[in-house]
Amino acid sequence: MATWEEEVEGMAIREQEEGMAAREEHNLLHTVLIREADMAAREEEEVKEGMAAQEHNLLHTALIREADMAAREEHKLLHTVLIRHHFPSRSQFEILFDPLYGLSLYIIFIIYLYYLIIT
């Protein structure tokens, strides 16, 4: 049979082993939690990077469309300028308010009235 001192010593050793096992389990739990938190942070960072890349691509698409529309509008304006340069024509508004044209219409109208009165 074991003496009282041996039993106390055995209990102390068991308590020490249990304490070490509890600390080891505690440390393992911390390690697992830290790894999970790290993985979650990495996944969140990847999601953020993906969203940033998608936003970047959308911005590029919008800028390209805007530049394309501006280029098309500029192209149309250039065609309009070239057509007006090669085929100058005056609008009805310009013709009606041109003094020389108005005077010539007035003279033609007077001659026409004179012709109607004579005949």
Tab-separated table of C-alpha atoms in Angstrom, residues 2-119:
chain	number	residue	atom	x	y	z
A	2	ALA	CA	1.062	3.505	-0.744
A	3	THR	CA	1.897	5.881	1.976
A	4	TRP	CA	0.166	9.139	2.477
A	5	GLU	CA	3.104	11.041	1.006
A	6	GLU	CA	3.123	8.861	-2.114
A	7	GLU	CA	-0.619	9.414	-2.586
A	8	VAL	CA	-0.223	13.174	-2.215
A	9	GLU	CA	2.706	13.108	-4.599
A	10	GLY	CA	0.682	11.015	-7.089
A	11	MET	CA	-2.261	13.420	-6.803
A	12	ALA	CA	0.062	16.369	-7.387
A	13	ILE	CA	1.522	14.681	-10.465
A	14	ARG	CA	-1.986	13.901	-11.803
A	15	GLU	CA	-3.109	17.474	-11.170
A	16	GLN	CA	0.004	18.749	-12.872
A	17	GLU	CA	-0.604	16.444	-15.860
A	18	GLU	CA	-4.266	17.475	-16.004
A	19	GLY	CA	-3.230	21.140	-15.823
A	20	MET	CA	-0.705	20.630	-18.613
A	21	ALA	CA	-3.313	18.799	-20.693
A	22	ALA	CA	-5.813	21.598	-20.061
A	23	ARG	CA	-3.212	24.224	-21.045
A	24	GLU	CA	-2.313	22.231	-24.148
A	25	GLU	CA	-5.994	21.920	-25.071
A	26	HIS	CA	-6.429	25.641	-24.388
A	27	ASN	CA	-3.430	26.466	-26.606
A	28	LEU	CA	-4.729	24.196	-29.372
A	29	LEU	CA	-8.110	25.888	-29.154
A	30	HIS	CA	-6.422	29.279	-29.455
A	31	THR	CA	-4.414	28.047	-32.442
A	32	VAL	CA	-7.563	26.771	-34.165
A	33	LEU	CA	-9.421	30.017	-33.474
A	34	ILE	CA	-6.518	32.112	-34.752
A	35	ARG	CA	-6.294	30.022	-37.939
A	36	GLU	CA	-10.040	30.273	-38.528
A	37	ALA	CA	-9.954	34.035	-37.966
A	38	ASP	CA	-6.998	34.312	-40.344
A	39	MET	CA	-8.773	32.235	-43.010
A	40	ALA	CA	-11.937	34.319	-42.605
A	41	ALA	CA	-9.899	37.517	-42.927
A	42	ARG	CA	-8.203	36.182	-46.071
A	43	GLU	CA	-11.546	35.183	-47.588
A	44	GLU	CA	-12.971	38.599	-46.749
A	45	GLU	CA	-9.921	40.261	-48.315
A	46	GLU	CA	-10.316	38.118	-51.450
A	47	VAL	CA	-13.982	39.093	-51.668
A	48	LYS	CA	-13.070	42.768	-51.258
A	49	GLU	CA	-10.382	42.449	-53.928
A	50	GLY	CA	-12.863	40.736	-56.235
A	51	MET	CA	-15.425	43.456	-55.660
A	52	ALA	CA	-12.783	46.141	-56.234
A	53	ALA	CA	-11.711	44.448	-59.466
A	54	GLN	CA	-15.326	44.215	-60.604
A	55	GLU	CA	-15.902	47.891	-59.767
A	56	HIS	CA	-12.684	48.758	-61.616
A	57	ASN	CA	-13.860	46.829	-64.677
A	58	LEU	CA	-17.267	48.526	-64.579
A	59	LEU	CA	-15.574	51.911	-64.395
A	60	HIS	CA	-13.397	51.036	-67.389
A	61	THR	CA	-16.471	49.878	-69.305
A	62	ALA	CA	-18.306	53.119	-68.526
A	63	LEU	CA	-15.303	55.216	-69.548
A	64	ILE	CA	-14.893	53.286	-72.795
A	65	ARG	CA	-18.590	53.709	-73.634
A	66	GLU	CA	-18.437	57.419	-72.841
A	67	ALA	CA	-15.331	57.865	-74.992
A	68	ASP	CA	-16.954	55.875	-77.798
A	69	MET	CA	-20.115	57.992	-77.676
A	70	ALA	CA	-18.034	61.191	-77.652
A	71	ALA	CA	-15.996	59.953	-80.623
A	72	ARG	CA	-19.161	59.089	-82.546
A	73	GLU	CA	-20.645	62.514	-81.802
A	74	GLU	CA	-17.420	64.199	-82.876
A	75	HIS	CA	-17.404	62.085	-86.036
A	76	LYS	CA	-20.980	63.145	-86.850
A	77	LEU	CA	-20.109	66.801	-86.255
A	78	LEU	CA	-17.075	66.486	-88.505
A	79	HIS	CA	-19.250	65.009	-91.253
A	80	THR	CA	-21.748	67.840	-90.808
A	81	VAL	CA	-18.996	70.452	-91.057
A	82	LEU	CA	-17.506	68.801	-94.141
A	83	ILE	CA	-20.889	68.501	-95.839
A	84	ARG	CA	-21.719	72.142	-95.107
A	85	HIS	CA	-18.283	73.177	-96.350
A	86	HIS	CA	-18.619	71.311	-99.642
A	87	PHE	CA	-22.330	71.967	-100.125
A	88	PRO	CA	-23.055	75.383	-98.628
A	89	SER	CA	-26.741	76.010	-98.251
A	90	ARG	CA	-28.648	78.571	-96.321
A	91	SER	CA	-31.499	77.892	-93.987
A	92	GLN	CA	-34.905	79.424	-94.615
A	93	PHE	CA	-34.384	81.684	-91.637
A	94	GLU	CA	-31.127	83.010	-93.093
A	95	ILE	CA	-32.719	83.541	-96.507
A	96	LEU	CA	-35.755	85.418	-95.187
A	97	PHE	CA	-33.674	87.804	-93.165
A	98	ASP	CA	-30.907	88.384	-95.686
A	99	PRO	CA	-31.334	92.059	-96.741
A	100	LEU	CA	-30.305	91.580	-100.363
A	101	TYR	CA	-32.520	88.560	-100.807
A	102	GLY	CA	-35.427	90.359	-99.138
A	103	LEU	CA	-34.939	93.390	-101.400
A	104	SER	CA	-34.823	91.213	-104.497
A	105	LEU	CA	-38.048	89.456	-103.406
A	106	TYR	CA	-39.661	92.848	-102.829
A	107	ILE	CA	-38.652	94.042	-106.324
A	108	ILE	CA	-39.949	90.834	-107.907
A	109	PHE	CA	-43.227	91.224	-105.998
A	110	ILE	CA	-43.601	94.864	-107.180
A	111	ILE	CA	-42.907	93.844	-110.786
A	112	TYR	CA	-45.473	91.047	-110.482
A	113	LEU	CA	-48.084	93.472	-109.093
A	114	TYR	CA	-47.314	95.929	-111.886
A	115	TYR	CA	-47.727	93.122	-114.415
A	116	LEU	CA	-51.103	92.192	-112.867
A	117	ILE	CA	-52.303	95.797	-112.989
A	118	ILE	CA	-51.266	96.304	-116.616
A	119	THR	CA	-52.908	93.175	-117.925
